[in-house]
């Protein structure tokens, strides 16, 4: 077979990644790590909880599907016509799993022997859907329990409450697993429709890391992959206003202390620009509110935060926000202090020395992202899902971020009129 | 391939073990102190070890220490508070990039070793009391941590079940102590706990390094050889006696999903037989609990077991809806009965061993996993290699597993009883 192959190399670490465009349409990314005992594989599709409205070229209308169907489909693929897929992996000593997030579904395994057999199982079952009324009904019971588990998870509730406060129309505000009501609408026919649309190999990636070779992966891929015709897929989101839905949202749950999460909504990006925007915004936020910042010391001294306080970013297709959260008796005071610090830095400038130190720290963290096969395989998938960029782009992008970029980012992505505060307060104790 | 060097005694009950493995890009260093777990000391020890990673005499504030770590390419330094049975484990851990990646050729390893030793041996304290500001922050963190144990319902239920199963034993003590004992802690009592730990606690130091760092051993040796020591040995294994009749406790909580935890005890079943039993019952996705309670009966999203070697206790837990509680409990006990009656195949045993083999291979691919292996061997006083451990598991016969299953007795049934309907979850408010 003829392949289009590109070898990417990280000059700082010596890590290499072989990127292959397989004739079947699938992109394959392999990082050989010969010193390790295990191998990891992830087979993923660009299909997650946000893809609730879509059509293929030639379709007259958009198909709208119930919330949670991508996650449901992930569960159901583990059931073959004749057996449970987990048992096949167990027989060869591989540990298998899968996950669905906002923009992707990924099937994975790790093993320390029988890699070829395990990869065959992975490629086989993901390409072989089998849904019936009975198996769909059976799964509804299991997933209903998973949904309820998340309903009781205050961190999860806090986050989705924030997303509902930030996003009017974008389906990122929908729970990944859907609701008990939405999954009750799922039928085998809908599952097949979603499968045919999103599980086309041209929309997918296979990433492998650890003690394997690219040749080994290709040999199995050649045997197992079924050629897929390229198809034009259109997933659409309703227009999303720049404003937030509401500046404040709260709920009560069985928690020990008030939890909060602050979100700053801003313009989404894609591909390398998404990575650049995220890294710049993270550096900026760390200068403002990281544990080495004066604001953190002030909030700590005033007993407004504890060691759970942290900052992060959240981005994907059509959404981008910066997050800060933790536990506090007075979340509003934390938000007020944060906004005041941001406004002050907009006028007086960010601390240049702190920015340089944090950039150095980010370099160290980026350097070790591929320290082991388990982390490396996620890096490969992330880079594919982020517009197919190089898995080693992070260090390069970081080196290019300047203080001026951070200052600009502060003005554009940390606006007081684009913020929502989500709060979970302790429910009254049980009588 | 990892090379485990023979342990080096640095002082009375202080041992240093090095593992070299060139596949890693980072260095990892762990200091683990072992102290008796008691209701009187659990909280103060938990606070004290956290304080040691917040600041030191060299870096007297959290900001100064954070800045130093950031300048060392984002090195991580944190405390880990854990327990093994009746023993409290107080760990200070760090991870940093290998010297070969430093941009200016400096030794990050020397700097991090010095920083860690400063934190452990020269805390920010005056007049036999920790620094007031750092103490206040860490005390609030501890109180919040204790209050928020309720947040994660699964782990909270496990904690409550352990408190009931091990009532009257040190292992019943909550991991961070009680709120009442935490409230009593002063900067002086925390300082005294630090002095006691340095004097009496057995200490295991483990380094996982990509290459030899002879200076590290010298630094550790210089730091610890002159300590005045009067070590108090700890007992890692102490079988928990089974109650004459099981404790059955239900606690209501405003959540949507019940958590059911069962504790079963055995006085003298061999550990390897119990280990195999656990893998067959609920330790893998091929186990009886997963295959039947989750997949066949669709009762739960998770239903799993784990074996606590230190207490000779098997813990089973699941999340289930209220009206299916009895059915789930019966289904779980049915699987235990199946084991007693030999309802498992040789193929299932082989799969269990393959799973164990892979879990050890995975551990050997992570610095934390390699260190955990060394700590575990020290605790069991066996010093087995991973290969020897697998070989030992292979010697377990089906008769031994059946005998172990028959030796297990139900000790505790704990239920976190859900009192909330799903409709009650949407209580969002906005301003």
Short mmCIF file of N, CA, C and O in Angstrom, two decimals, chain A residues 29-80:
data_model
loop_
_atom_site.label_atom_id
_atom_site.label_comp_id
_atom_site.label_asym_id
_atom_site.label_seq_id
_atom_site.Cartn_x
_atom_site.Cartn_y
_atom_site.Cartn_z
N UNK A 29 -1.28 8.34 13.74
CA UNK A 29 -0.15 9.03 14.38
C UNK A 29 0.52 8.05 15.34
O UNK A 29 -0.16 7.49 16.21
N UNK A 30 1.82 7.85 15.18
CA UNK A 30 2.53 6.88 16.02
C UNK A 30 3.75 7.53 16.66
O UNK A 30 4.55 8.17 15.97
N UNK A 31 3.89 7.38 17.97
CA UNK A 31 5.11 7.81 18.65
C UNK A 31 5.76 6.56 19.24
O UNK A 31 5.21 5.94 20.16
N UNK A 32 6.89 6.20 18.68
CA UNK A 32 7.58 5.00 19.16
C UNK A 32 8.36 5.35 20.41
O UNK A 32 9.15 6.30 20.42
N UNK A 33 8.15 4.60 21.47
CA UNK A 33 8.84 4.85 22.75
C UNK A 33 9.38 3.52 23.26
O UNK A 33 8.79 2.87 24.14
N UNK A 34 10.50 3.09 22.68
CA UNK A 34 10.97 1.72 22.89
C UNK A 34 11.35 1.35 24.33
O UNK A 34 11.33 0.18 24.67
N UNK A 35 11.68 2.30 25.17
CA UNK A 35 12.09 1.93 26.53
C UNK A 35 10.95 1.53 27.45
O UNK A 35 11.17 1.05 28.56
N UNK A 36 9.72 1.73 27.00
CA UNK A 36 8.59 1.52 27.90
C UNK A 36 8.04 0.09 27.81
O UNK A 36 8.28 -0.61 26.82
N UNK A 37 7.30 -0.30 28.85
CA UNK A 37 6.77 -1.66 28.90
C UNK A 37 5.40 -1.78 28.27
O UNK A 37 4.96 -2.88 27.93
N UNK A 38 4.71 -0.67 28.15
CA UNK A 38 3.33 -0.74 27.66
C UNK A 38 3.18 -0.03 26.31
O UNK A 38 4.05 0.75 25.90
N UNK A 39 2.08 -0.33 25.67
CA UNK A 39 1.70 0.39 24.45
C UNK A 39 0.27 0.87 24.64
O UNK A 39 -0.53 0.21 25.32
N UNK A 40 -0.02 2.04 24.08
CA UNK A 40 -1.36 2.62 24.20
C UNK A 40 -1.89 2.96 22.81
O UNK A 40 -1.13 3.40 21.95
N UNK A 41 -3.18 2.74 22.63
CA UNK A 41 -3.80 3.09 21.35
C UNK A 41 -5.11 3.82 21.62
O UNK A 41 -5.84 3.47 22.56
N UNK A 42 -5.38 4.83 20.81
CA UNK A 42 -6.66 5.53 20.86
C UNK A 42 -7.19 5.67 19.45
O UNK A 42 -6.47 6.09 18.55
N UNK A 43 -8.45 5.31 19.29
CA UNK A 43 -9.13 5.39 17.99
C UNK A 43 -10.28 6.36 18.21
O UNK A 43 -11.22 6.06 18.95
N UNK A 44 -10.17 7.54 17.61
CA UNK A 44 -11.14 8.58 17.96
C UNK A 44 -11.82 9.18 16.75
O UNK A 44 -11.30 9.19 15.64
N UNK A 45 -13.00 9.70 17.00
CA UNK A 45 -13.75 10.41 15.96
C UNK A 45 -14.09 11.82 16.44
O UNK A 45 -14.29 12.03 17.64
N UNK A 46 -14.16 12.72 15.48
CA UNK A 46 -14.53 14.10 15.83
C UNK A 46 -16.05 14.17 16.00
O UNK A 46 -16.77 14.73 15.18
N UNK A 47 -16.50 13.52 17.03
CA UNK A 47 -17.94 13.47 17.31
C UNK A 47 -18.14 13.47 18.83
O UNK A 47 -17.74 12.52 19.51
N UNK A 48 -18.73 14.53 19.31
CA UNK A 48 -18.96 14.62 20.75
C UNK A 48 -20.36 15.15 21.05
O UNK A 48 -21.23 15.21 20.17
N UNK A 49 -20.54 15.58 22.28
CA UNK A 49 -21.88 15.97 22.72
C UNK A 49 -22.40 17.24 22.04
O UNK A 49 -23.60 17.49 22.03
N UNK A 50 -21.47 18.04 21.47
CA UNK A 50 -21.93 19.29 20.85
C UNK A 50 -22.52 19.06 19.44
O UNK A 50 -23.13 19.96 18.88
N UNK A 51 -22.31 17.86 18.91
CA UNK A 51 -22.76 17.62 17.53
C UNK A 51 -24.20 17.09 17.51
O UNK A 51 -24.44 15.91 17.24
N UNK A 52 -25.12 17.99 17.80
CA UNK A 52 -26.52 17.57 17.88
C UNK A 52 -27.31 17.96 16.61
O UNK A 52 -28.48 17.62 16.48
N UNK A 53 -26.65 18.68 15.69
CA UNK A 53 -27.34 19.12 14.47
C UNK A 53 -26.34 19.03 13.32
O UNK A 53 -25.30 19.69 13.35
N UNK A 54 -26.67 18.24 12.31
CA UNK A 54 -25.67 18.00 11.25
C UNK A 54 -26.35 17.52 9.98
O UNK A 54 -27.53 17.12 9.97
N UNK A 55 -25.59 17.54 8.90
CA UNK A 55 -26.04 16.91 7.66
C UNK A 55 -24.83 16.57 6.80
O UNK A 55 -23.77 17.20 6.92
N UNK A 56 -25.01 15.59 5.94
CA UNK A 56 -23.99 15.24 4.98
C UNK A 56 -24.30 15.92 3.66
O UNK A 56 -25.46 16.28 3.41
N UNK A 57 -23.27 16.04 2.84
CA UNK A 57 -23.49 16.64 1.52
C UNK A 57 -24.56 15.82 0.79
O UNK A 57 -24.48 14.59 0.76
N UNK A 58 -25.51 16.49 0.25
CA UNK A 58 -26.59 15.79 -0.46
C UNK A 58 -27.85 15.65 0.37
O UNK A 58 -28.93 15.46 -0.17
N UNK A 59 -27.70 15.76 1.68
CA UNK A 59 -28.89 15.71 2.54
C UNK A 59 -29.66 17.02 2.39
O UNK A 59 -29.06 18.10 2.40
N UNK A 60 -30.96 16.90 2.28
CA UNK A 60 -31.76 18.12 2.13
C UNK A 60 -31.85 18.88 3.45
O UNK A 60 -31.72 20.10 3.49
N UNK A 61 -32.07 18.13 4.53
CA UNK A 61 -32.30 18.78 5.82
C UNK A 61 -31.23 18.38 6.84
O UNK A 61 -30.58 17.35 6.70
N UNK A 62 -31.18 19.21 7.86
CA UNK A 62 -30.32 18.86 8.98
C UNK A 62 -30.99 17.78 9.82
O UNK A 62 -32.21 17.76 9.94
N UNK A 63 -30.17 16.91 10.38
CA UNK A 63 -30.68 15.92 11.33
C UNK A 63 -30.45 16.48 12.73
O UNK A 63 -29.34 16.91 13.04
N UNK A 64 -31.47 16.45 13.54
CA UNK A 64 -31.31 16.88 14.93
C UNK A 64 -31.47 15.65 15.81
O UNK A 64 -32.40 14.86 15.61
N UNK A 65 -30.57 15.49 16.77
CA UNK A 65 -30.59 14.27 17.59
C UNK A 65 -30.66 14.64 19.08
O UNK A 65 -30.27 15.75 19.47
N UNK A 66 -31.12 13.72 19.91
CA UNK A 66 -31.26 14.03 21.34
C UNK A 66 -29.89 14.22 22.02
O UNK A 66 -28.90 13.61 21.60
N UNK A 67 -29.87 15.03 23.06
CA UNK A 67 -28.63 15.23 23.82
C UNK A 67 -28.16 13.90 24.40
O UNK A 67 -28.98 13.09 24.84
N UNK A 68 -26.85 13.69 24.37
CA UNK A 68 -26.28 12.49 24.98
C UNK A 68 -26.11 11.32 24.04
O UNK A 68 -25.65 10.25 24.43
N UNK A 69 -26.46 11.52 22.76
CA UNK A 69 -26.45 10.36 21.86
C UNK A 69 -25.02 9.91 21.51
O UNK A 69 -24.77 8.71 21.34
N UNK A 70 -24.07 10.86 21.43
CA UNK A 70 -22.68 10.46 21.13
C UNK A 70 -22.15 9.55 22.25
O UNK A 70 -21.49 8.54 21.99
N UNK A 71 -22.45 9.92 23.46
CA UNK A 71 -22.02 9.13 24.62
C UNK A 71 -22.72 7.77 24.63
O UNK A 71 -22.11 6.74 24.91
N UNK A 72 -24.00 7.77 24.29
CA UNK A 72 -24.76 6.52 24.24
C UNK A 72 -24.17 5.58 23.20
O UNK A 72 -24.00 4.38 23.43
N UNK A 73 -23.84 6.16 22.06
CA UNK A 73 -23.25 5.38 20.96
C UNK A 73 -21.92 4.77 21.41
O UNK A 73 -21.62 3.61 21.11
N UNK A 74 -21.15 5.53 22.14
CA UNK A 74 -19.88 5.01 22.67
C UNK A 74 -20.12 3.75 23.52
O UNK A 74 -19.47 2.72 23.35
N UNK A 75 -21.10 3.83 24.40
CA UNK A 75 -21.43 2.66 25.23
C UNK A 75 -21.83 1.47 24.36
O UNK A 75 -21.38 0.35 24.57
N UNK A 76 -22.68 1.75 23.38
CA UNK A 76 -23.27 0.65 22.61
C UNK A 76 -22.26 -0.03 21.69
O UNK A 76 -22.42 -1.21 21.38
N UNK A 77 -21.24 0.69 21.26
CA UNK A 77 -20.29 0.05 20.35
C UNK A 77 -19.52 -1.08 21.05
O UNK A 77 -18.98 -1.96 20.41
N UNK A 78 -19.50 -1.05 22.39
CA UNK A 78 -18.80 -2.09 23.12
C UNK A 78 -19.54 -3.43 23.11
O UNK A 78 -19.08 -4.40 23.67
N UNK A 79 -20.71 -3.41 22.48
CA UNK A 79 -21.47 -4.66 22.42
C UNK A 79 -21.52 -5.15 20.98
O UNK A 79 -22.17 -4.53 20.13
N UNK A 80 -20.85 -6.23 20.70
CA UNK A 80 -20.90 -6.85 19.38
C UNK A 80 -22.17 -7.69 19.26
O UNK A 80 -22.88 -7.90 20.23
#
